[in-house]
GROMACS .gro file of C-alpha atoms in nm:
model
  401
    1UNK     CA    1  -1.736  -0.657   3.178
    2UNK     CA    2  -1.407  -0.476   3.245
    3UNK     CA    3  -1.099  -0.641   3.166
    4UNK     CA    4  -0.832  -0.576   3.437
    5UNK     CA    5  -0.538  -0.799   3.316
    6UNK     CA    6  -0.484  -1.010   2.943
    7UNK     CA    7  -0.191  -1.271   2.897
    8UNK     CA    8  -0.114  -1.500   2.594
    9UNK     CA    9  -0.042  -1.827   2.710
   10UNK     CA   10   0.263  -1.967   2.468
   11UNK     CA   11   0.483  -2.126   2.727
   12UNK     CA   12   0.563  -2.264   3.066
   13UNK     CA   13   0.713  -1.913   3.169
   14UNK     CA   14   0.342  -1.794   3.070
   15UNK     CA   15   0.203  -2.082   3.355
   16UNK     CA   16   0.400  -1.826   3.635
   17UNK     CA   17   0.298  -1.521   3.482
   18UNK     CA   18  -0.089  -1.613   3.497
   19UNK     CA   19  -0.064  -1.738   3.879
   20UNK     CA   20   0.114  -1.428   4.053
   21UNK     CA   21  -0.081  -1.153   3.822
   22UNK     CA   22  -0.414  -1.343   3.933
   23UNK     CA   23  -0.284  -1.332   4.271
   24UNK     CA   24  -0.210  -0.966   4.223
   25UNK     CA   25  -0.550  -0.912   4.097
   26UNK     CA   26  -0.700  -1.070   4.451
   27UNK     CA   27  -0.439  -0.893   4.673
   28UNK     CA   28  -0.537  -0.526   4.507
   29UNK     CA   29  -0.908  -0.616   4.518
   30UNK     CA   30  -0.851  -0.722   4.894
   31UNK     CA   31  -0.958  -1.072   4.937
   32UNK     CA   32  -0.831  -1.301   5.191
   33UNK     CA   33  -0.524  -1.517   5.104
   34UNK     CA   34  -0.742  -1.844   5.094
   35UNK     CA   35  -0.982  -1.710   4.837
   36UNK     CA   36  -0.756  -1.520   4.609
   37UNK     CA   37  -0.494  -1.871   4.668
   38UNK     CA   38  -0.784  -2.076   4.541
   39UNK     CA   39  -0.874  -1.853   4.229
   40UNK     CA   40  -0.485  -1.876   4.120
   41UNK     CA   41  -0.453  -2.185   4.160
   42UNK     CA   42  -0.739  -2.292   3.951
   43UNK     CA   43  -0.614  -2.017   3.691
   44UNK     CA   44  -0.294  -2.235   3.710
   45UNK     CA   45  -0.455  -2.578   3.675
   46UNK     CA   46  -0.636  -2.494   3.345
   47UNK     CA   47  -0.376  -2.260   3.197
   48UNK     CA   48  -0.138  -2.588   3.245
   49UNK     CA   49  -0.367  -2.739   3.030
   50UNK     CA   50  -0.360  -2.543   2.756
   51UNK     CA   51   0.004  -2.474   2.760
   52UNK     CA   52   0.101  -2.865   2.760
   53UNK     CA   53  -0.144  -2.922   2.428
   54UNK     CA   54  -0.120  -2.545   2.193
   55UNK     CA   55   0.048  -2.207   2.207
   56UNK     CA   56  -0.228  -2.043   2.077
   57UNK     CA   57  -0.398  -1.954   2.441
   58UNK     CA   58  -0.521  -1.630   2.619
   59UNK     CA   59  -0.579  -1.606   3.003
   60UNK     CA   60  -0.817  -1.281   3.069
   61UNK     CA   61  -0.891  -1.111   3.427
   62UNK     CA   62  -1.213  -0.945   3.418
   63UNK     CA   63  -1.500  -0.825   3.671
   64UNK     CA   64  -1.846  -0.853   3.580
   65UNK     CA   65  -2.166  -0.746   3.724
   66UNK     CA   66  -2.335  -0.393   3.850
   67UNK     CA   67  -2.304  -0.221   4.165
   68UNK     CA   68  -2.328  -0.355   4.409
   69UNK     CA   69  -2.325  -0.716   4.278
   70UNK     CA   70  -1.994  -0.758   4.091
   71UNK     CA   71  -1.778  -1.141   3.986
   72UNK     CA   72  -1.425  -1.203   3.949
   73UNK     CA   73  -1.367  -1.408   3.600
   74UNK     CA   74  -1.065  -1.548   3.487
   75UNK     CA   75  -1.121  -1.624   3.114
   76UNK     CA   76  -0.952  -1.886   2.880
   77UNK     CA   77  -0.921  -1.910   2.503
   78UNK     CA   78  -0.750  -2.151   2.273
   79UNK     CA   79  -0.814  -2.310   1.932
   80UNK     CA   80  -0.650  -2.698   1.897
   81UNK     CA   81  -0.754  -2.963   1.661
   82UNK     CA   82  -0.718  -3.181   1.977
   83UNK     CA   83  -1.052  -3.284   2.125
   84UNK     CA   84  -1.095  -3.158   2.518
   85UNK     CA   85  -1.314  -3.231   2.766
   86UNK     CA   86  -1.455  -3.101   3.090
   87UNK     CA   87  -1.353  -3.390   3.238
   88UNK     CA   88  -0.982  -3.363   3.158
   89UNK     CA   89  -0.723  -3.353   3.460
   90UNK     CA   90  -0.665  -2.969   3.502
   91UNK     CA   91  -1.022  -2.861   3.413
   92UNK     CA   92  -1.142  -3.135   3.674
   93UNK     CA   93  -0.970  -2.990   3.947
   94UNK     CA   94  -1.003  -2.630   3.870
   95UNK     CA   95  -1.380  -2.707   3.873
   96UNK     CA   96  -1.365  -2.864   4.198
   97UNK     CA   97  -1.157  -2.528   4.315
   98UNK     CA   98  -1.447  -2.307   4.136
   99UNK     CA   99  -1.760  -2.471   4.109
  100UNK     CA  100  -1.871  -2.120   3.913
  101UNK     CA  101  -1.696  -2.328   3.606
  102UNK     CA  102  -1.830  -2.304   3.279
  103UNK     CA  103  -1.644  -2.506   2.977
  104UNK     CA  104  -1.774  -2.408   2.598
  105UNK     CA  105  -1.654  -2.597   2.259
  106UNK     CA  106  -1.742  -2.468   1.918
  107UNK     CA  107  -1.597  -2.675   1.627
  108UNK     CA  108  -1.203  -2.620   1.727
  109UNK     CA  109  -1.221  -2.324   1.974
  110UNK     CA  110  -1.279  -2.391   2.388
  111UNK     CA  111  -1.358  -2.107   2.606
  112UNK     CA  112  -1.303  -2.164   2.943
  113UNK     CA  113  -1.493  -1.927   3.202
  114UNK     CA  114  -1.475  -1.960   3.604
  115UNK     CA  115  -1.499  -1.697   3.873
  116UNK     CA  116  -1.649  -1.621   4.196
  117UNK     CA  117  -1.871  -1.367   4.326
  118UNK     CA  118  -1.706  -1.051   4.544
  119UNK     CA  119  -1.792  -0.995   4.853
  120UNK     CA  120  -1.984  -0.637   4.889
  121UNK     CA  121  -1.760  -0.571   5.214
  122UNK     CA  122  -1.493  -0.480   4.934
  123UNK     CA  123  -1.713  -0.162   4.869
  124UNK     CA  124  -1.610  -0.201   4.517
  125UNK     CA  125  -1.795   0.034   4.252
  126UNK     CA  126  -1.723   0.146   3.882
  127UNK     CA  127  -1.430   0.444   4.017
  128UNK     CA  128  -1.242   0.175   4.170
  129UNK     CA  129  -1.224  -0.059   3.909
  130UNK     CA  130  -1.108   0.180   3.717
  131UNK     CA  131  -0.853   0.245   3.952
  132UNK     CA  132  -0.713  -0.084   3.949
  133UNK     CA  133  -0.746  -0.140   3.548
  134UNK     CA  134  -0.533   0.205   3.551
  135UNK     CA  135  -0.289   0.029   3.791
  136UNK     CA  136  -0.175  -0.294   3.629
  137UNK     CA  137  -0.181  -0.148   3.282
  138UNK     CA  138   0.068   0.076   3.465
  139UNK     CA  139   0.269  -0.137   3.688
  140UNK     CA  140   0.608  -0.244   3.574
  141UNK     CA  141   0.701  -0.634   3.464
  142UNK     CA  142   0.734  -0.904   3.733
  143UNK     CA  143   1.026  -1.024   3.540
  144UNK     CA  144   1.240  -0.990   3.272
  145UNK     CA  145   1.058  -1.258   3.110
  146UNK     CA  146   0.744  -1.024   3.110
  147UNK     CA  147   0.897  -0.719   2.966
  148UNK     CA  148   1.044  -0.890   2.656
  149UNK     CA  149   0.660  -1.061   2.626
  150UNK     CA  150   0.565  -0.671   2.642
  151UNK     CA  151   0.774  -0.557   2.392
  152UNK     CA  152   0.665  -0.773   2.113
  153UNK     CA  153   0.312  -0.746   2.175
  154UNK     CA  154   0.331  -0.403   2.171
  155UNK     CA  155   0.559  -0.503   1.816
  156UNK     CA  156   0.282  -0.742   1.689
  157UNK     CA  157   0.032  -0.476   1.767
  158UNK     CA  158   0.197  -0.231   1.537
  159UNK     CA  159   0.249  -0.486   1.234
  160UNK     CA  160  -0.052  -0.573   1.289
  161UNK     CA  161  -0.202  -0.192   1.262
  162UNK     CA  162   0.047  -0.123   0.961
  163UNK     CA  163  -0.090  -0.464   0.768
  164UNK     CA  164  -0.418  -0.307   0.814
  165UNK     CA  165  -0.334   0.031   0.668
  166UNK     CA  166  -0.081  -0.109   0.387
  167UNK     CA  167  -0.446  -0.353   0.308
  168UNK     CA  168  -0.659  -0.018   0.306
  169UNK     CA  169  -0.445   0.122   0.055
  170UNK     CA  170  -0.392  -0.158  -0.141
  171UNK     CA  171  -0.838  -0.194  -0.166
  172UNK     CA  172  -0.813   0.197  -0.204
  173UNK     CA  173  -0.584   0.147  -0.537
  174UNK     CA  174  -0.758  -0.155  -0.704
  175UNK     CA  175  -1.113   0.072  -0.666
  176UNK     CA  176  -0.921   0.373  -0.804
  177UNK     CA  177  -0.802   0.108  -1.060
  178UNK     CA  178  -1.116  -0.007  -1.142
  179UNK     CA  179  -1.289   0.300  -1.170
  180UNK     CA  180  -1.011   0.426  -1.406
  181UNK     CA  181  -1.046   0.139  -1.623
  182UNK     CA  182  -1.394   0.181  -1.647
  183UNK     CA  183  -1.426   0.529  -1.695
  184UNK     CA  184  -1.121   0.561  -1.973
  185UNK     CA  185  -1.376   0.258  -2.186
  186UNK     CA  186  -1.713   0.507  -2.118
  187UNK     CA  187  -1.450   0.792  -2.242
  188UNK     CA  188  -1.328   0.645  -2.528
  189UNK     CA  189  -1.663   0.598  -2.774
  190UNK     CA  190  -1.802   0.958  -2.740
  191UNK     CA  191  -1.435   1.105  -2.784
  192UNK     CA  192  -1.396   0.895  -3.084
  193UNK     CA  193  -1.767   1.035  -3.207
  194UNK     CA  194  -1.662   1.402  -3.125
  195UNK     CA  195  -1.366   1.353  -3.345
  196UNK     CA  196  -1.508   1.190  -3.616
  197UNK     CA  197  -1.757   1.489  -3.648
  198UNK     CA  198  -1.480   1.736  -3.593
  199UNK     CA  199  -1.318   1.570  -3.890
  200UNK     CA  200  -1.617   1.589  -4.093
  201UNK     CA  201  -1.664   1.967  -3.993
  202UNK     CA  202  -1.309   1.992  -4.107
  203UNK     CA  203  -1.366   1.875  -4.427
  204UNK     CA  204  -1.716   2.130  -4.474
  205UNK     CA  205  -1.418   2.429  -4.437
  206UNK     CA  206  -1.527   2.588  -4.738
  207UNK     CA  207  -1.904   2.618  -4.584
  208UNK     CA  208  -1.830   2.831  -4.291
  209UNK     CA  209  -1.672   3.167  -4.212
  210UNK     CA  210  -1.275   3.139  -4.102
  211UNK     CA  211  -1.402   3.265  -3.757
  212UNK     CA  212  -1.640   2.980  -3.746
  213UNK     CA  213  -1.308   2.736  -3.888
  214UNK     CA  214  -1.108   2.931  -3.569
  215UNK     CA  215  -1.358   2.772  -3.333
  216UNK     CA  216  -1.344   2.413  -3.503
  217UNK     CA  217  -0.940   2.394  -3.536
  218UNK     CA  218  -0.930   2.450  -3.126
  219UNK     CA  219  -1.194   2.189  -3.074
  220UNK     CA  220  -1.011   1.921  -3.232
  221UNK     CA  221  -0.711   2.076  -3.029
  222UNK     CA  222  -0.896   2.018  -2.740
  223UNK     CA  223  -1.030   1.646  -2.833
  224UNK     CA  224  -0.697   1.539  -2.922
  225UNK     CA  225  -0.602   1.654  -2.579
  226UNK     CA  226  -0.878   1.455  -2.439
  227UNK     CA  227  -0.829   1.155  -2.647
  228UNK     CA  228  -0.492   1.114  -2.492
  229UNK     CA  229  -0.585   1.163  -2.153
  230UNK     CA  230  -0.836   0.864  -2.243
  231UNK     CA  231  -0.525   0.658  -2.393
  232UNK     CA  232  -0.308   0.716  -2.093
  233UNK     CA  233  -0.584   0.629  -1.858
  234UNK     CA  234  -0.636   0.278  -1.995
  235UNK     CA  235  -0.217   0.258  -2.032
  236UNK     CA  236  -0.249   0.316  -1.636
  237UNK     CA  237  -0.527   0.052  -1.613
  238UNK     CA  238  -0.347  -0.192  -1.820
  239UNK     CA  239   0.000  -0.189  -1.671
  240UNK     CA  240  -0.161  -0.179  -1.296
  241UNK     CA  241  -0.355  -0.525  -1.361
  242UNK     CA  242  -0.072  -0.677  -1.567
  243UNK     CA  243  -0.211  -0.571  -1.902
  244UNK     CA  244   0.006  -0.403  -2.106
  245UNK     CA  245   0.141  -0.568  -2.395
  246UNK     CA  246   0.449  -0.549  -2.632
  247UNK     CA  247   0.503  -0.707  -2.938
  248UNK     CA  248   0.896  -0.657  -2.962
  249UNK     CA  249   1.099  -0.680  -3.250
  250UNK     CA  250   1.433  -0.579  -3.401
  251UNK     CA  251   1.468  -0.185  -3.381
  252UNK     CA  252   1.787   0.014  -3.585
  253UNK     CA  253   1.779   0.237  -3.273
  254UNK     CA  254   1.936   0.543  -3.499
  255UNK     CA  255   1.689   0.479  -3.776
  256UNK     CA  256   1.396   0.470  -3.527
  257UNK     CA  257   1.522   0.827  -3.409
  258UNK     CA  258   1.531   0.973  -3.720
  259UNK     CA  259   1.209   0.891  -3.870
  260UNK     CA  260   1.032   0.948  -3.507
  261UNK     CA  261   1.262   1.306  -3.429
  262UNK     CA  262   1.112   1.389  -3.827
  263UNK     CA  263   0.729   1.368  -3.710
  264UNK     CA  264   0.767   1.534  -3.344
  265UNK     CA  265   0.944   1.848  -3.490
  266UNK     CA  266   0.676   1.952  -3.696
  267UNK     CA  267   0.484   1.861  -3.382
  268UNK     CA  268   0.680   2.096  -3.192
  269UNK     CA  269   0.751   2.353  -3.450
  270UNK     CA  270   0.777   2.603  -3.121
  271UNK     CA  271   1.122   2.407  -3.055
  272UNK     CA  272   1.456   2.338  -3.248
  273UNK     CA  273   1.494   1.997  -3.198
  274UNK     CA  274   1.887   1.870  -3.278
  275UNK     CA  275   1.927   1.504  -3.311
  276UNK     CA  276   2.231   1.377  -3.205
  277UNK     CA  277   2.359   1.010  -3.278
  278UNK     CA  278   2.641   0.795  -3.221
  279UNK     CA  279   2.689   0.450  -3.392
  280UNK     CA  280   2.426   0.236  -3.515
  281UNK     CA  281   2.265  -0.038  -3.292
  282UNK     CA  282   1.979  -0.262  -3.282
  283UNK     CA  283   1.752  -0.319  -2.938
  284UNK     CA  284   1.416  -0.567  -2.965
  285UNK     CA  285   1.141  -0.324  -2.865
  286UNK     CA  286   0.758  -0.261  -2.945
  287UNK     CA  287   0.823   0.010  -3.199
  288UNK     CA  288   0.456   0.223  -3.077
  289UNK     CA  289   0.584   0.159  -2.728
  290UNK     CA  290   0.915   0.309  -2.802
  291UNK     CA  291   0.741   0.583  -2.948
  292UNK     CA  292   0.545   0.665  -2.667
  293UNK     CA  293   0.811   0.696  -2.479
  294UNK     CA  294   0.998   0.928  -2.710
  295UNK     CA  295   0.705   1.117  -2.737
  296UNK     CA  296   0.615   1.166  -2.390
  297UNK     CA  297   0.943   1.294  -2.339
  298UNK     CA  298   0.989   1.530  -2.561
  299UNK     CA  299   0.691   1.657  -2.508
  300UNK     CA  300   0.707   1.736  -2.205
  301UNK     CA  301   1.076   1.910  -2.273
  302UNK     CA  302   0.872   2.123  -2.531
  303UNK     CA  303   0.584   2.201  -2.266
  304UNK     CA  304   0.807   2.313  -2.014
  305UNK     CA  305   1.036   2.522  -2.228
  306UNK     CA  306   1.035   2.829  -2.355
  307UNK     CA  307   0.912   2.871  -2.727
  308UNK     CA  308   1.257   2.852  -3.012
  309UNK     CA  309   1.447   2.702  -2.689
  310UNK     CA  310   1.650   2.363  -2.803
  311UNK     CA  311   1.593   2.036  -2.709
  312UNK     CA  312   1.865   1.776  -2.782
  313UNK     CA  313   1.802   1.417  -2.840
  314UNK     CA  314   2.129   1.222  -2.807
  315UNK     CA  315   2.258   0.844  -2.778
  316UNK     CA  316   2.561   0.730  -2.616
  317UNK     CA  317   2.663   0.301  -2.635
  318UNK     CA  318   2.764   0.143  -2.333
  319UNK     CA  319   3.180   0.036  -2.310
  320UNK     CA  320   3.049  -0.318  -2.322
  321UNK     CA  321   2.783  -0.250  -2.586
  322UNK     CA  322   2.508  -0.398  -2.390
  323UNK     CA  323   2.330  -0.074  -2.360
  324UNK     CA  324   2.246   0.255  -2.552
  325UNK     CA  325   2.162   0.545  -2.381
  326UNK     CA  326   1.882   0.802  -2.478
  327UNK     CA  327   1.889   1.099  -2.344
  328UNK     CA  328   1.651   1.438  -2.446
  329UNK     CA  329   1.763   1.762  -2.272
  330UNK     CA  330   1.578   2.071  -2.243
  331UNK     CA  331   1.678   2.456  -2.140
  332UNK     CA  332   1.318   2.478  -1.965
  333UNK     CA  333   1.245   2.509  -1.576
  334UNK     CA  334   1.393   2.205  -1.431
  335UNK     CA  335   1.249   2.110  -1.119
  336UNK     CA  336   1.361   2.053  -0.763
  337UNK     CA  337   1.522   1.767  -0.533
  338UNK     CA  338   1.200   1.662  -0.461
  339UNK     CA  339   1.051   1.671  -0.864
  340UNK     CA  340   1.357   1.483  -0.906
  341UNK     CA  341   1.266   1.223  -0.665
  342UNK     CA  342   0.950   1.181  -0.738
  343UNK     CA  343   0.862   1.262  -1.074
  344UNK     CA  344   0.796   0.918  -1.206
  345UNK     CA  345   0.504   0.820  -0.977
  346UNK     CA  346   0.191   0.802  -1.077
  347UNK     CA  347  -0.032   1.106  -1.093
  348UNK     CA  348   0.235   1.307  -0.938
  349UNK     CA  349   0.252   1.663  -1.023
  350UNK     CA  350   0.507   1.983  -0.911
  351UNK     CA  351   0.321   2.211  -0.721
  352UNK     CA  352   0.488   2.521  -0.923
  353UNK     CA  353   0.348   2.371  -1.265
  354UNK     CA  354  -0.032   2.265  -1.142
  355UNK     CA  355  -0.212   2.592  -1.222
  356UNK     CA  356   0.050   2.711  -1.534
  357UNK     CA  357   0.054   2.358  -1.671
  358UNK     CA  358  -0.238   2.126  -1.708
  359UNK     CA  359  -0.198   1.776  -1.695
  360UNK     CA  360  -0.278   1.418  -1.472
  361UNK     CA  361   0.040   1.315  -1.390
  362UNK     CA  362   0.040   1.013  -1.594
  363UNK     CA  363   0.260   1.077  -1.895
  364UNK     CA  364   0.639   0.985  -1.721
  365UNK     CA  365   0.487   0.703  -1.491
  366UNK     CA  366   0.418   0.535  -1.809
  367UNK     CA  367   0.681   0.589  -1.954
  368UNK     CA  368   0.894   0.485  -1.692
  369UNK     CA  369   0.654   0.160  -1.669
  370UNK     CA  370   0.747   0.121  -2.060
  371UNK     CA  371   1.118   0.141  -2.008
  372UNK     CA  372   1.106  -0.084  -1.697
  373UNK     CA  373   0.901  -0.359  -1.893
  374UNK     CA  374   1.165  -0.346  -2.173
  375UNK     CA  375   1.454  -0.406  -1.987
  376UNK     CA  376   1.553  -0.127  -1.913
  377UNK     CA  377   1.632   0.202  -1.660
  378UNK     CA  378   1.509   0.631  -1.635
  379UNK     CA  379   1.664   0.890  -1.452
  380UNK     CA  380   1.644   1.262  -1.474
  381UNK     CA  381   1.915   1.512  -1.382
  382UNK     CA  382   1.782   1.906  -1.342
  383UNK     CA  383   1.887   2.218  -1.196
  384UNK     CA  384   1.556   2.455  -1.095
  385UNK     CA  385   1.557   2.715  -1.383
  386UNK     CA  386   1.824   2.572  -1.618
  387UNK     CA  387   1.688   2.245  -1.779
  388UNK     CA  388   1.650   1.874  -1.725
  389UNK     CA  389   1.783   1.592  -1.914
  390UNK     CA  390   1.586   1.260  -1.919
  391UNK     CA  391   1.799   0.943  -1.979
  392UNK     CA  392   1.643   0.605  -2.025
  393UNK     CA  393   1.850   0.285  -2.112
  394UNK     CA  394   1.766  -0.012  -2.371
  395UNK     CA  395   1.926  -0.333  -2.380
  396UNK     CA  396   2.054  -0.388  -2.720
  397UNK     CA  397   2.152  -0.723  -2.900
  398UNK     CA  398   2.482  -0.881  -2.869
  399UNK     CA  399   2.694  -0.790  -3.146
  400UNK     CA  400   2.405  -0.578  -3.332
  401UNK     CA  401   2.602  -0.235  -3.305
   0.00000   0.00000   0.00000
């Protein structure tokens, strides 16, 4: 079956449109007036039909057959909850027009097939249909009616292809999703065994040579490593289905700093970390949350620094005291319009920091996520070999500073 011409059938203009392509169709194919008259005008009585009772129709031109037998079809589709017959007016007479008439129903949907057998006179054979499919899909619009029609099917056609691809990569994510989910669970018992031994291997120091103690301190460097890769895999999993939960409460924002800025320095010995603060102010926050965040941030100021650089950790109040502003700044590489851009999506990574700097990607999408869920917004402003500076807003209480 080769389809020559296709038309939706959504309104009267539609009733026109089907009876001079059909007629087209016979002219091109070279059959008398009278036949390709006849076949039109039955096209018209049942496309009538349809267009009086739905707008959901389809009127399709196609030849069937071999060499050297070959059949003219015209084909009609529609869905209604009406009930129709074979008997009704315009399939009646379109029948009497074509006796080759054949009228299917299957629960709502009616196809609608009629057509007539071509003479073999025509000398028609598989190069010339091709010819004349190549001819109406090129031949310009009867009307002005037609080439609007045009347009938006050509615009449905493309939603419809982008629906399709935004749908793949929506199923694409939820299995990526799902496996990560799943594989940060299976990760996180035998990483909690190889710690606890590690621990207890820690504990035997006085048992083994120091070389033998060298080897032990950088496996439980590397499992602690591991373990948070674990963590921020199931933070991913958790804030992608919805997860991720907070138990807020009040927060002395410059207290917080202090006693969290205390723990990360002798974390990051390698950097001088200067805590700046302005007045004092209270947010509601999940205090490990909050952490996290600080965390994440710093550390990554101290990874991408050079060792003894500083890092400053500052907070600024809003005029209106709705907000306080946290911002860590580093002297390290900075990174480029498009880092900037882009820096906070997930599994993202700089191509000039892949190979020098391990990581997944995951650390400032989360954190972002964090901030977002609490109210409130990131940013990052760098220059490419001179530093960044992360800032990251919280709501705070009204009248708490």
């Amino acid at each position: 079956m080769k389809q020559i011409i296709g038309i939706s059938l959504e309104n009267e203009m539609d009733l026109i449109l089907a009876h001079k392509r059909t007629m087209q169709v016979g002219e091109q194919l070279g059959l008398t007036v009278a036949t390709r008259t006849t076949l039109a005008t039955a096209v018209s009585e049942v496309v009538r039909t349809v267009i009086d009772l739905t707008n959901n129709g389809r009127l399709n031109i196609v030849i069937c057959g071999k060499f050297p037998r070959y059949s003219l079809n015209a084909e009609v589709g529609f869905k209604s909850d009406l009930s129709f017959r074979e008997t009704d007016e315009g399939f009646f007479y379109a029948k009497k027009l074509l006796p080759d008439f054949n009228f299917e129903v299957s629960e709502n949907s009616y196809h609608v097939r009629m057509g007539l057998g071509l003479p073999r006179s025509l000398k028609l054979d598989e190069g010339k249909i091709s010819l004349l499919q190549s001819y109406f899909k090129k031949s310009s619009p009867l009307n002005s009616y037609e080439e609007i029609k045009n347009k938006n099917s050509q615009l449905n056609q493309l939603t419809a292809e982008q629906e399709k691809e935004i749908q793949f990569a929506r199923d694409l994510d939820e299995r990526k999703t799902e496996f990560i989910s799943v594989a940060s669970h299976e990760l996180k018992t035998p990483i909690t065994i190889i710690k606890a031994y590690t621990q207890m291997l820690m504990l035997l120091k006085d048992q083994y040579s120091e070389k033998v103690g060298s080897v032990i301190s950088k496996l439980e460097t590397q499992t602690n490593k591991l373990s948070l890769l674990a963590y921020q895999l199931m933070d991913v999993s958790k804030l992608e289905n919805g997860r991720l939960q907070y138990d807020l409460v009040r927060i002395d924002i410059n207290s917080f700093l202090r006693e969290t800025i205390s723990i990360l320095s002798n974390v990051h010995s390698e950097n001088n970390i200067d805590l700046q603060l302005s007045d004092d102010c209270v947010a509601m926050a999940d205090p490990l949350r909050l952490e996290q965040v600080i965390t994440n941030l710093i550390g990554n100021a101290s990874k991408y620094s050079e060792k003894g650089s500083h890092i400053t950790v500052s907070t600024s109040i809003s005029d209106d005291k709705k907000s306080v502003s946290i911002q860590i700044a580093d002297h390290g590489i900075g990174m480029s319009k498009e880092g900037i851009a882009r820096i906070f999506e997930k599994f993202y990574r700089m191509d000039e920091v892949t190979v020098s700097h391990p990581g997944l990607g995951m650390g400032l999408y989360i954190t972002s996520r964090i901030v977002t869920d609490h109210g409130g917004k990131i940013w990052v402003e760098s220059v490419v070999d001179e530093g960044s500076k992360f800032i990251f807003t919280m709501p705070l209480l009204e009248d708490a500073c």
